Short mmCIF file of C-alpha atoms and ligand atoms in Angstrom, two decimals:
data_model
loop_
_atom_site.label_atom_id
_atom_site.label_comp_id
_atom_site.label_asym_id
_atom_site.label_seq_id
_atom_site.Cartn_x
_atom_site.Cartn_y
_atom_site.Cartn_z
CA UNK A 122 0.00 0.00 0.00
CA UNK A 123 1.22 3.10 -1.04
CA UNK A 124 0.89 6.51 0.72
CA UNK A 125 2.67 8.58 3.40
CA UNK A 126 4.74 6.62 5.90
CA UNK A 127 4.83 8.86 9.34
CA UNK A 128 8.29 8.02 11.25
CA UNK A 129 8.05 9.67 14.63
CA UNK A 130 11.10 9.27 16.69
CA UNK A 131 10.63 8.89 20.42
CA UNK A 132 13.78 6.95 21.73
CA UNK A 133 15.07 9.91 23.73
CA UNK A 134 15.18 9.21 27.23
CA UNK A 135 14.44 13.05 27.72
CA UNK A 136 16.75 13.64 30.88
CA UNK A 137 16.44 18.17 30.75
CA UNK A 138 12.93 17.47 30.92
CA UNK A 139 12.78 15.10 34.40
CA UNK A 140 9.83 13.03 35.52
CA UNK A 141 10.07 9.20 35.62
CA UNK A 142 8.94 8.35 31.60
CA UNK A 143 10.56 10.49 28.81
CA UNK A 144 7.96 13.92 27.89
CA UNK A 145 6.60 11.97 24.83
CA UNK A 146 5.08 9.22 27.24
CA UNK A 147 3.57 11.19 29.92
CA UNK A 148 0.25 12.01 30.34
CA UNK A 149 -0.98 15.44 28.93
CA UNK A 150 -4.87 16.12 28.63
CA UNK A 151 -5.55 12.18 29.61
CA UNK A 152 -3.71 10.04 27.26
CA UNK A 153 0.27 10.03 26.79
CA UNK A 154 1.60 12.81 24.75
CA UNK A 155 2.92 10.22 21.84
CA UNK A 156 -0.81 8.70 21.82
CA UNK A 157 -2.22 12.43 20.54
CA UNK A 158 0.10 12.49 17.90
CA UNK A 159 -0.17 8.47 16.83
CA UNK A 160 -3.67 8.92 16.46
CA UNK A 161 -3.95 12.43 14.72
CA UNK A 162 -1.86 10.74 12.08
CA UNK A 163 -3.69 7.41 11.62
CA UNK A 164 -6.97 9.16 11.42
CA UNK A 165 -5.68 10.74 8.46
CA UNK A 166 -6.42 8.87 5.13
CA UNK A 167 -3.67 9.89 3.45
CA UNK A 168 -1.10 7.81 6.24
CA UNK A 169 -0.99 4.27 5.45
CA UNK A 170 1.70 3.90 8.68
CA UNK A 171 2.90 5.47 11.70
CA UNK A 172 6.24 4.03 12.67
CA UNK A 173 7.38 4.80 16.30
CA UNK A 174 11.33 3.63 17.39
CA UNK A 175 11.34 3.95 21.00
CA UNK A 176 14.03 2.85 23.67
CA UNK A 177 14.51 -0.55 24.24
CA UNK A 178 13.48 -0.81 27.80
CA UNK A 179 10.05 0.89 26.36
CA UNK A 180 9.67 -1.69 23.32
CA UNK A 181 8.31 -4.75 25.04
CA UNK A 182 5.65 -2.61 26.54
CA UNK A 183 4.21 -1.19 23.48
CA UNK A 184 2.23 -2.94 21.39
CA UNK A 185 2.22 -2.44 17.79
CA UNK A 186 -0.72 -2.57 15.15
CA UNK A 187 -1.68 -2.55 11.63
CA UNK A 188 -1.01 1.17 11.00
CA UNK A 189 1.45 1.82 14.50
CA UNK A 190 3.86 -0.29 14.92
CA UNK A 191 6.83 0.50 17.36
CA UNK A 192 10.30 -0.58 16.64
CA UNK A 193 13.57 -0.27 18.51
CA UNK A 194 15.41 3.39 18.27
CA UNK A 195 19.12 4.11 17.99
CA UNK A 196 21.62 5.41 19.80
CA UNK A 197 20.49 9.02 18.13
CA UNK A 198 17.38 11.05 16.50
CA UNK A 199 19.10 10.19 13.34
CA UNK A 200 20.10 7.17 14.17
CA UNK A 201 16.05 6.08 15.50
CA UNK A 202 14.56 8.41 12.12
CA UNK A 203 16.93 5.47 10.34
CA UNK A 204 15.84 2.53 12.00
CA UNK A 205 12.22 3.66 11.14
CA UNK A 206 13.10 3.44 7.82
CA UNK A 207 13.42 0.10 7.29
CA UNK A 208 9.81 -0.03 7.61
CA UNK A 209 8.80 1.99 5.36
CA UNK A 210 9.71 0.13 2.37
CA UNK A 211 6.53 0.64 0.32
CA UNK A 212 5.68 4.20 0.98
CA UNK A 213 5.64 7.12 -1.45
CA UNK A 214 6.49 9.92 0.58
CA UNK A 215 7.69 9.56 4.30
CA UNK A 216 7.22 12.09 7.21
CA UNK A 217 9.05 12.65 10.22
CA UNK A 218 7.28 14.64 12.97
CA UNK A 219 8.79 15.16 16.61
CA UNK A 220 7.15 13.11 19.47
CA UNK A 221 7.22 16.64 21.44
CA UNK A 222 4.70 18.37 18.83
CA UNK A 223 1.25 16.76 19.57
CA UNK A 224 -0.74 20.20 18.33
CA UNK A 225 0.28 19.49 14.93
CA UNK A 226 -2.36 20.15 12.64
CA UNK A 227 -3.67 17.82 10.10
CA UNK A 228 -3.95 20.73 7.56
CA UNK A 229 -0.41 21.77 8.25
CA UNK A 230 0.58 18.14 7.53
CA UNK A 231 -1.80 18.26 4.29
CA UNK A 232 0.15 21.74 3.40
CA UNK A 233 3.77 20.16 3.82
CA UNK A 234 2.52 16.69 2.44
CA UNK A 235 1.42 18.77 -0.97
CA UNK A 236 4.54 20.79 -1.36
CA UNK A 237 6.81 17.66 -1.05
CA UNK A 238 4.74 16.28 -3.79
CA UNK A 239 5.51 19.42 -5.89
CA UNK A 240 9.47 19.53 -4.37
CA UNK A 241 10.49 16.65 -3.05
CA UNK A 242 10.95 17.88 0.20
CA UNK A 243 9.16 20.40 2.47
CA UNK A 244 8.48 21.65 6.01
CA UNK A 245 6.85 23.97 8.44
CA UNK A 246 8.78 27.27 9.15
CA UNK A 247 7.65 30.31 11.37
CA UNK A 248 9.58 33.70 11.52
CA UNK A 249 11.91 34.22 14.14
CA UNK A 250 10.45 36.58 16.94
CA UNK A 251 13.66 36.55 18.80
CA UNK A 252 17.00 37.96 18.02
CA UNK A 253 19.23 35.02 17.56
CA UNK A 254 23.02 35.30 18.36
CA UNK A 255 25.70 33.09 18.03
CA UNK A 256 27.39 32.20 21.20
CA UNK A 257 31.07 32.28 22.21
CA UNK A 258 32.09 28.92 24.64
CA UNK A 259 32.03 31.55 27.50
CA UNK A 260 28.28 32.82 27.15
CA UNK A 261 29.45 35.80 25.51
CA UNK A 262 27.57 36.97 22.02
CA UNK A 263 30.04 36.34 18.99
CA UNK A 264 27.73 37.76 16.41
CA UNK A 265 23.91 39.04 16.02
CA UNK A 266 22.04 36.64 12.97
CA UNK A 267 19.68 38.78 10.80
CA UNK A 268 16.60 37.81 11.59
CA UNK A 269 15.16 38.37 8.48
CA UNK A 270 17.24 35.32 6.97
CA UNK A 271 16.36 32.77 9.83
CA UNK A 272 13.25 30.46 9.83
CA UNK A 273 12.43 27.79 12.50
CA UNK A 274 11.67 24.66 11.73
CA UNK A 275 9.14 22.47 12.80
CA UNK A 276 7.88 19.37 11.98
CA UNK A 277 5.92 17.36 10.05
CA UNK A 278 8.67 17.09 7.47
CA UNK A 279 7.97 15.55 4.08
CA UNK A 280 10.19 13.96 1.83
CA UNK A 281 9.94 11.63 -1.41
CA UNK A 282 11.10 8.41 0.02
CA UNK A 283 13.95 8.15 -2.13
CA UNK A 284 15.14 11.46 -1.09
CA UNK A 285 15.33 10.62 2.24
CA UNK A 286 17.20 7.79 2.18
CA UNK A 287 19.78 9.25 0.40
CA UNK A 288 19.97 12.20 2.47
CA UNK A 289 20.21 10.03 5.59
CA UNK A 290 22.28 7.48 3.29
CA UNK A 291 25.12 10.59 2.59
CA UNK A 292 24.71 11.81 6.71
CA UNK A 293 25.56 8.32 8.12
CA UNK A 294 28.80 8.10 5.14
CA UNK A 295 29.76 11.03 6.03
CA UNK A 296 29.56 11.05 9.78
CA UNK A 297 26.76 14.12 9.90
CA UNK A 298 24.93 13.44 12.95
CA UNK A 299 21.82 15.85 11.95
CA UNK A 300 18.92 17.00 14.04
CA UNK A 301 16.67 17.91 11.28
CA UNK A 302 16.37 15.76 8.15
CA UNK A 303 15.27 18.94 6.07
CA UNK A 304 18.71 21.13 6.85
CA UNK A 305 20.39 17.79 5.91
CA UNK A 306 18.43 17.60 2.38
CA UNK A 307 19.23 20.95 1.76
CA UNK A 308 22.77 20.92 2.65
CA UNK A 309 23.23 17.61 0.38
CA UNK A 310 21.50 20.21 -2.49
CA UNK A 311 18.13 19.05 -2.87
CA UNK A 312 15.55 22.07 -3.02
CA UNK A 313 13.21 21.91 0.16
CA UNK A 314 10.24 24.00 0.14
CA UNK A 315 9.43 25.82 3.06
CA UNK A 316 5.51 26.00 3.71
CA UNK A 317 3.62 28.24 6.73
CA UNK A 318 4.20 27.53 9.73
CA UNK A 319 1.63 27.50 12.77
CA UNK A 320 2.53 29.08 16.16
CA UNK A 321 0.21 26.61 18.39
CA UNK A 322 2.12 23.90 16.78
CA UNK A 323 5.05 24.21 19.75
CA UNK A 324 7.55 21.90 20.73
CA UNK A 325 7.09 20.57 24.81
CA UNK A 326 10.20 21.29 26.02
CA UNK A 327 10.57 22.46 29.16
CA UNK A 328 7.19 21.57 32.08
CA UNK A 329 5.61 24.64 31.44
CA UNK A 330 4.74 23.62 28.02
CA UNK A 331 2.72 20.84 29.20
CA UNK A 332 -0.24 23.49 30.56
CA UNK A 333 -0.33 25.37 27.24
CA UNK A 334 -0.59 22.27 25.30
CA UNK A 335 -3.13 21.03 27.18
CA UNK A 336 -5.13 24.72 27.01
CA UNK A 337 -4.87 24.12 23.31
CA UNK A 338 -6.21 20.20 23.43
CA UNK A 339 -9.17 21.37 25.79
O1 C5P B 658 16.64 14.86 22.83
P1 C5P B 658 16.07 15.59 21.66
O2 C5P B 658 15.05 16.62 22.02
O3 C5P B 658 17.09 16.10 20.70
O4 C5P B 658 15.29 14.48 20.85
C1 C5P B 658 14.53 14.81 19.73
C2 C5P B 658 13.62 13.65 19.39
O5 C5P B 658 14.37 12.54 18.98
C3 C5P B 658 12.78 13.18 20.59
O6 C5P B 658 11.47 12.89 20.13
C4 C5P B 658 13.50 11.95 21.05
O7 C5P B 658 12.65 10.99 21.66
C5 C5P B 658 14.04 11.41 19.74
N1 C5P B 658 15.25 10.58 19.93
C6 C5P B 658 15.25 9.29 19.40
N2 C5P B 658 16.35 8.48 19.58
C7 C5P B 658 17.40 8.91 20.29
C8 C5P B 658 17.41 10.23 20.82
C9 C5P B 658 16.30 11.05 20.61
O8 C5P B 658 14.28 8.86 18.76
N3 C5P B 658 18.41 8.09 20.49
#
């Protein structure tokens, strides 16, 4: 069956964020923060599977379906986003989406899923509302980035298939240990299409995020 693949990497063990179970397991508005973002995608006709490597201590306690099936992560994000991979065999286009965003949007996903069509790669990007510097070592500022050149990235990130493996192919040949497979498709020269971004669709990083994701899910 062809279609879009969803890889959603969640084999961090999450030690800035404390708490006994990594962020992506714990419970935010009644049902573990992975579980919002599993389901938003499988409810979606357009995702034939949602692939989830998690840490191996997690794996025997998961138990994997039709359309979600967990698998055993690596040593890195890249490293887990590759493992994922080798079930996804049969899809068209594959997306990787961060276990941390569960107010992802289905039309945002629909809006990246389109442009990768067109492109061959695409994701969400929002302005910068902060001044970004560059950091000495010492927590001194080396240099102020113009803002107007910077995007953020978020995820869901859309690639043809074949595009990502090669992308992730080149990183692991060439010892790139990347944190976001659409930097990595662009720095290997492949044209990724940056679509809208959406504000609400935040990463849970630090506690705090936990009550404003849950304001948004209520
Ligand atoms: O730790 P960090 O925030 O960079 O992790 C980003 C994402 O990658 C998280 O969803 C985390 O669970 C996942 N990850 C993974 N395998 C690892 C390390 C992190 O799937 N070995």
């Amino acid at each position: 069956m062809s279609g879009v693949v969803v890889i959603v990497p969640a084999a961090g063990t999450g030690s800035r964020f404390g708490g006994a179970l990594p962020k992506q397991f714990q419970t935010l508005a009644g049902k573990p923060m992975i579980q919002h973002v599993t389901e938003r995608f499988m409810h979606d006709a357009l995702v034939s599977r949602v692939i989830v490597p998690v840490a191996d201590v997690l794996l025997a306690k998961m138990k994997s379906s039709d359309r979600v099936r967990f698998v055993a992560g690596g040593e890195t994000r890249m490293q887990s986003v590759i493992r994922g991979l080798a079930e996804a065999d049969d899809a068209e286009l594959i997306a990787v989406h961060d276990a941390a965003r569960p107010l992802f949007s289905i039309e945002l996903f629909h809006a990246v899923v389109d442009a990768a069509r067109e492109f061959g790669a695409a994701l969400p990007v929002i302005p910068v509302a902060d001044t970004i510097h560059r950091m000495n070592t010492d927590g001194t500022v080396a240099q102020t980035l113009d803002r107007s050149m910077l995007g953020a990235a978020q995820t869901p990130q859309v690639f043809r298939a074949q595009i990502l493996r090669d992308v992730l192919a080149r990183a692991q040949r060439e010892g790139i240990e990347g944190t976001d497979e659409a930097g990595l498709a662009a720095r290997f020269g492949y044209r990724v299409r940056a679509v809208t971004g959406d504000p609400r669709n935040l990463k849970i990083t630090i506690p705090e995020d936990f009550a404003i994701a849950e304001s948004y899910l209520a």
